[in-house]
mmCIF file with all atom_site columns, C-alpha atoms in Angstrom:
data_model
loop_
_atom_site.group_PDB
_atom_site.id
_atom_site.type_symbol
_atom_site.label_atom_id
_atom_site.label_alt_id
_atom_site.label_comp_id
_atom_site.label_asym_id
_atom_site.label_entity_id
_atom_site.label_seq_id
_atom_site.pdbx_PDB_ins_code
_atom_site.Cartn_x
_atom_site.Cartn_y
_atom_site.Cartn_z
_atom_site.occupancy
_atom_site.B_iso_or_equiv
_atom_site.pdbx_formal_charge
_atom_site.auth_seq_id
_atom_site.auth_comp_id
_atom_site.auth_asym_id
_atom_site.auth_atom_id
_atom_site.pdbx_PDB_model_num
ATOM 1  C CA . MET Y 1 1  ? 101.785 88.009  129.518 1.00 0.00 ? 1  MET Y CA 1
ATOM 2  C CA . ASN Y 1 2  ? 104.077 89.166  126.695 1.00 0.00 ? 2  ASN Y CA 1
ATOM 3  C CA . CYS Y 1 3  ? 102.375 92.244  125.232 1.00 0.00 ? 3  CYS Y CA 1
ATOM 4  C CA . PRO Y 1 4  ? 103.651 93.717  121.966 1.00 0.00 ? 4  PRO Y CA 1
ATOM 5  C CA . PRO Y 1 5  ? 105.020 97.234  122.356 1.00 0.00 ? 5  PRO Y CA 1
ATOM 6  C CA . HIS Y 1 6  ? 102.655 100.101 121.705 1.00 0.00 ? 6  HIS Y CA 1
ATOM 7  C CA . PRO Y 1 7  ? 102.927 101.154 118.016 1.00 0.00 ? 7  PRO Y CA 1
ATOM 8  C CA . GLU Y 1 8  ? 104.080 104.641 119.037 1.00 0.00 ? 8  GLU Y CA 1
ATOM 9  C CA . GLN Y 1 9  ? 107.018 103.293 121.041 1.00 0.00 ? 9  GLN Y CA 1
ATOM 10 C CA . PRO Y 1 10 ? 110.491 102.814 119.527 1.00 0.00 ? 10 PRO Y CA 1
ATOM 11 C CA . GLY Y 1 11 ? 111.036 99.203  118.529 1.00 0.00 ? 11 GLY Y CA 1
ATOM 12 C CA . ALA Y 1 12 ? 107.304 98.543  118.191 1.00 0.00 ? 12 ALA Y CA 1
ATOM 13 C CA . HIS Y 1 13 ? 106.156 95.928  115.729 1.00 0.00 ? 13 HIS Y CA 1
ATOM 14 C CA . ARG Y 1 14 ? 104.506 97.593  112.789 1.00 0.00 ? 14 ARG Y CA 1
ATOM 15 C CA . ILE Y 1 15 ? 102.869 94.974  110.614 1.00 0.00 ? 15 ILE Y CA 1
ATOM 16 C CA . THR Y 1 16 ? 101.798 95.937  107.098 1.00 0.00 ? 16 THR Y CA 1
ATOM 17 C CA . VAL Y 1 17 ? 99.534  93.663  105.069 1.00 0.00 ? 17 VAL Y CA 1
ATOM 18 C CA . HIS Y 1 18 ? 99.642  94.796  101.448 1.00 0.00 ? 18 HIS Y CA 1
ATOM 19 C CA . PRO Y 1 19 ? 96.754  94.606  98.942  1.00 0.00 ? 19 PRO Y CA 1
ATOM 20 C CA . PRO Y 1 20 ? 95.983  91.215  97.369  1.00 0.00 ? 20 PRO Y CA 1
ATOM 21 C CA . ASP Y 1 21 ? 97.992  90.324  94.277  1.00 0.00 ? 21 ASP Y CA 1
ATOM 22 C CA . ALA Y 1 22 ? 96.589  88.574  91.190  1.00 0.00 ? 22 ALA Y CA 1
ATOM 23 C CA . GLN Y 1 23 ? 96.736  85.200  92.989  1.00 0.00 ? 23 GLN Y CA 1
ATOM 24 C CA . GLY Y 1 24 ? 94.991  86.518  96.112  1.00 0.00 ? 24 GLY Y CA 1
ATOM 25 C CA . GLY Y 1 25 ? 98.154  86.568  98.252  1.00 0.00 ? 25 GLY Y CA 1
ATOM 26 C CA . ARG Y 1 26 ? 99.033  89.558  100.409 1.00 0.00 ? 26 ARG Y CA 1
ATOM 27 C CA . ARG Y 1 27 ? 102.632 90.488  101.244 1.00 0.00 ? 27 ARG Y CA 1
ATOM 28 C CA . VAL Y 1 28 ? 103.186 90.835  104.981 1.00 0.00 ? 28 VAL Y CA 1
ATOM 29 C CA . ARG Y 1 29 ? 106.007 92.992  106.374 1.00 0.00 ? 29 ARG Y CA 1
ATOM 30 C CA . SER Y 1 30 ? 107.165 93.849  109.887 1.00 0.00 ? 30 SER Y CA 1
ATOM 31 C CA . ASN Y 1 31 ? 109.090 97.100  110.242 1.00 0.00 ? 31 ASN Y CA 1
ATOM 32 C CA . GLY Y 1 32 ? 110.046 96.841  106.563 1.00 0.00 ? 32 GLY Y CA 1
ATOM 33 C CA . THR Y 1 33 ? 111.169 93.195  106.706 1.00 0.00 ? 33 THR Y CA 1
ATOM 34 C CA . SER Y 1 34 ? 109.262 90.658  104.628 1.00 0.00 ? 34 SER Y CA 1
ATOM 35 C CA . LEU Y 1 35 ? 107.508 87.981  106.683 1.00 0.00 ? 35 LEU Y CA 1
ATOM 36 C CA . GLY Y 1 36 ? 105.984 86.223  103.681 1.00 0.00 ? 36 GLY Y CA 1
ATOM 37 C CA . ARG Y 1 37 ? 102.827 86.051  101.591 1.00 0.00 ? 37 ARG Y CA 1
ATOM 38 C CA . ALA Y 1 38 ? 99.517  85.378  103.327 1.00 0.00 ? 38 ALA Y CA 1
ATOM 39 C CA . TYR Y 1 39 ? 96.473  83.816  101.704 1.00 0.00 ? 39 TYR Y CA 1
ATOM 40 C CA . ALA Y 1 40 ? 94.169  84.028  104.751 1.00 0.00 ? 40 ALA Y CA 1
ATOM 41 C CA . PRO Y 1 41 ? 94.046  85.745  108.158 1.00 0.00 ? 41 PRO Y CA 1
ATOM 42 C CA . ALA Y 1 42 ? 95.458  82.590  109.780 1.00 0.00 ? 42 ALA Y CA 1
ATOM 43 C CA . ASP Y 1 43 ? 98.626  83.046  107.701 1.00 0.00 ? 43 ASP Y CA 1
ATOM 44 C CA . VAL Y 1 44 ? 99.021  86.601  109.027 1.00 0.00 ? 44 VAL Y CA 1
ATOM 45 C CA . LEU Y 1 45 ? 98.687  85.339  112.606 1.00 0.00 ? 45 LEU Y CA 1
ATOM 46 C CA . GLU Y 1 46 ? 101.289 82.639  111.957 1.00 0.00 ? 46 GLU Y CA 1
ATOM 47 C CA . PHE Y 1 47 ? 103.735 85.253  110.654 1.00 0.00 ? 47 PHE Y CA 1
ATOM 48 C CA . LEU Y 1 48 ? 103.108 87.336  113.790 1.00 0.00 ? 48 LEU Y CA 1
ATOM 49 C CA . ARG Y 1 49 ? 103.748 84.292  115.987 1.00 0.00 ? 49 ARG Y CA 1
ATOM 50 C CA . ARG Y 1 50 ? 107.021 83.627  114.167 1.00 0.00 ? 50 ARG Y CA 1
ATOM 51 C CA . ALA Y 1 51 ? 107.964 87.302  114.637 1.00 0.00 ? 51 ALA Y CA 1
ATOM 52 C CA . GLY Y 1 52 ? 107.627 86.816  118.410 1.00 0.00 ? 52 GLY Y CA 1
ATOM 53 C CA . LEU Y 1 53 ? 104.278 88.480  119.092 1.00 0.00 ? 53 LEU Y CA 1
ATOM 54 C CA . ASP Y 1 54 ? 102.026 86.952  121.734 1.00 0.00 ? 54 ASP Y CA 1
ATOM 55 C CA . LEU Y 1 55 ? 98.902  85.840  119.863 1.00 0.00 ? 55 LEU Y CA 1
ATOM 56 C CA . ASP Y 1 56 ? 96.843  86.092  123.061 1.00 0.00 ? 56 ASP Y CA 1
ATOM 57 C CA . ASP Y 1 57 ? 97.214  89.859  122.663 1.00 0.00 ? 57 ASP Y CA 1
ATOM 58 C CA . VAL Y 1 58 ? 96.767  90.042  118.882 1.00 0.00 ? 58 VAL Y CA 1
ATOM 59 C CA . THR Y 1 59 ? 93.945  89.235  116.503 1.00 0.00 ? 59 THR Y CA 1
ATOM 60 C CA . ALA Y 1 60 ? 94.001  89.498  112.716 1.00 0.00 ? 60 ALA Y CA 1
ATOM 61 C CA . GLY Y 1 61 ? 91.989  92.704  112.892 1.00 0.00 ? 61 GLY Y CA 1
ATOM 62 C CA . SER Y 1 62 ? 94.120  94.350  115.582 1.00 0.00 ? 62 SER Y CA 1
ATOM 63 C CA . GLU Y 1 63 ? 94.132  98.099  115.175 1.00 0.00 ? 63 GLU Y CA 1
ATOM 64 C CA . GLY Y 1 64 ? 97.457  99.797  115.769 1.00 0.00 ? 64 GLY Y CA 1
ATOM 65 C CA . ILE Y 1 65 ? 99.587  96.688  115.307 1.00 0.00 ? 65 ILE Y CA 1
ATOM 66 C CA . ILE Y 1 66 ? 98.427  95.718  111.812 1.00 0.00 ? 66 ILE Y CA 1
ATOM 67 C CA . GLU Y 1 67 ? 98.017  98.176  108.947 1.00 0.00 ? 67 GLU Y CA 1
ATOM 68 C CA . TRP Y 1 68 ? 95.756  96.659  106.314 1.00 0.00 ? 68 TRP Y CA 1
ATOM 69 C CA . ARG Y 1 69 ? 96.249  98.170  102.851 1.00 0.00 ? 69 ARG Y CA 1
ATOM 70 C CA . GLY Y 1 70 ? 93.784  97.487  100.073 1.00 0.00 ? 70 GLY Y CA 1
ATOM 71 C CA . GLY Y 1 71 ? 91.088  96.107  102.373 1.00 0.00 ? 71 GLY Y CA 1
ATOM 72 C CA . GLY Y 1 72 ? 90.866  94.557  105.810 1.00 0.00 ? 72 GLY Y CA 1
ATOM 73 C CA . PRO Y 1 73 ? 91.218  90.969  106.976 1.00 0.00 ? 73 PRO Y CA 1
ATOM 74 C CA . SER Y 1 74 ? 88.174  89.849  104.975 1.00 0.00 ? 74 SER Y CA 1
ATOM 75 C CA . VAL Y 1 75 ? 89.645  90.925  101.596 1.00 0.00 ? 75 VAL Y CA 1
ATOM 76 C CA . TRP Y 1 76 ? 91.709  88.266  99.823  1.00 0.00 ? 76 TRP Y CA 1
ATOM 77 C CA . ALA Y 1 77 ? 90.741  88.669  96.168  1.00 0.00 ? 77 ALA Y CA 1
ATOM 78 C CA . PRO Y 1 78 ? 92.467  91.250  93.948  1.00 0.00 ? 78 PRO Y CA 1
ATOM 79 C CA . GLU Y 1 79 ? 90.495  94.297  92.878  1.00 0.00 ? 79 GLU Y CA 1
ATOM 80 C CA . THR Y 1 80 ? 89.093  93.797  89.409  1.00 0.00 ? 80 THR Y CA 1
ATOM 81 C CA . GLY Y 1 81 ? 89.219  97.491  88.528  1.00 0.00 ? 81 GLY Y CA 1
ATOM 82 C CA . GLY Y 1 82 ? 85.717  97.420  87.071  1.00 0.00 ? 82 GLY Y CA 1
ATOM 83 C CA . ALA Y 1 83 ? 84.136  100.789 86.344  1.00 0.00 ? 83 ALA Y CA 1
#
């Protein structure tokens, strides 16, 4: 089994999923490198697979590996900013 390194360890994958943009896409970065724009949790998992992470050990909601900004894996629409 190929486990991703623990987030506290040097060289660990740190995945950041940014808030949704106006089109509902979310930028995905690994250790500061752009992996692409995701439009659904499956896209995030595909980017992780391409980055070499073992998907048997990762889910879209994985704590510690993925930092979700602007909402978790169920948020794909931009905030409307309504008061």
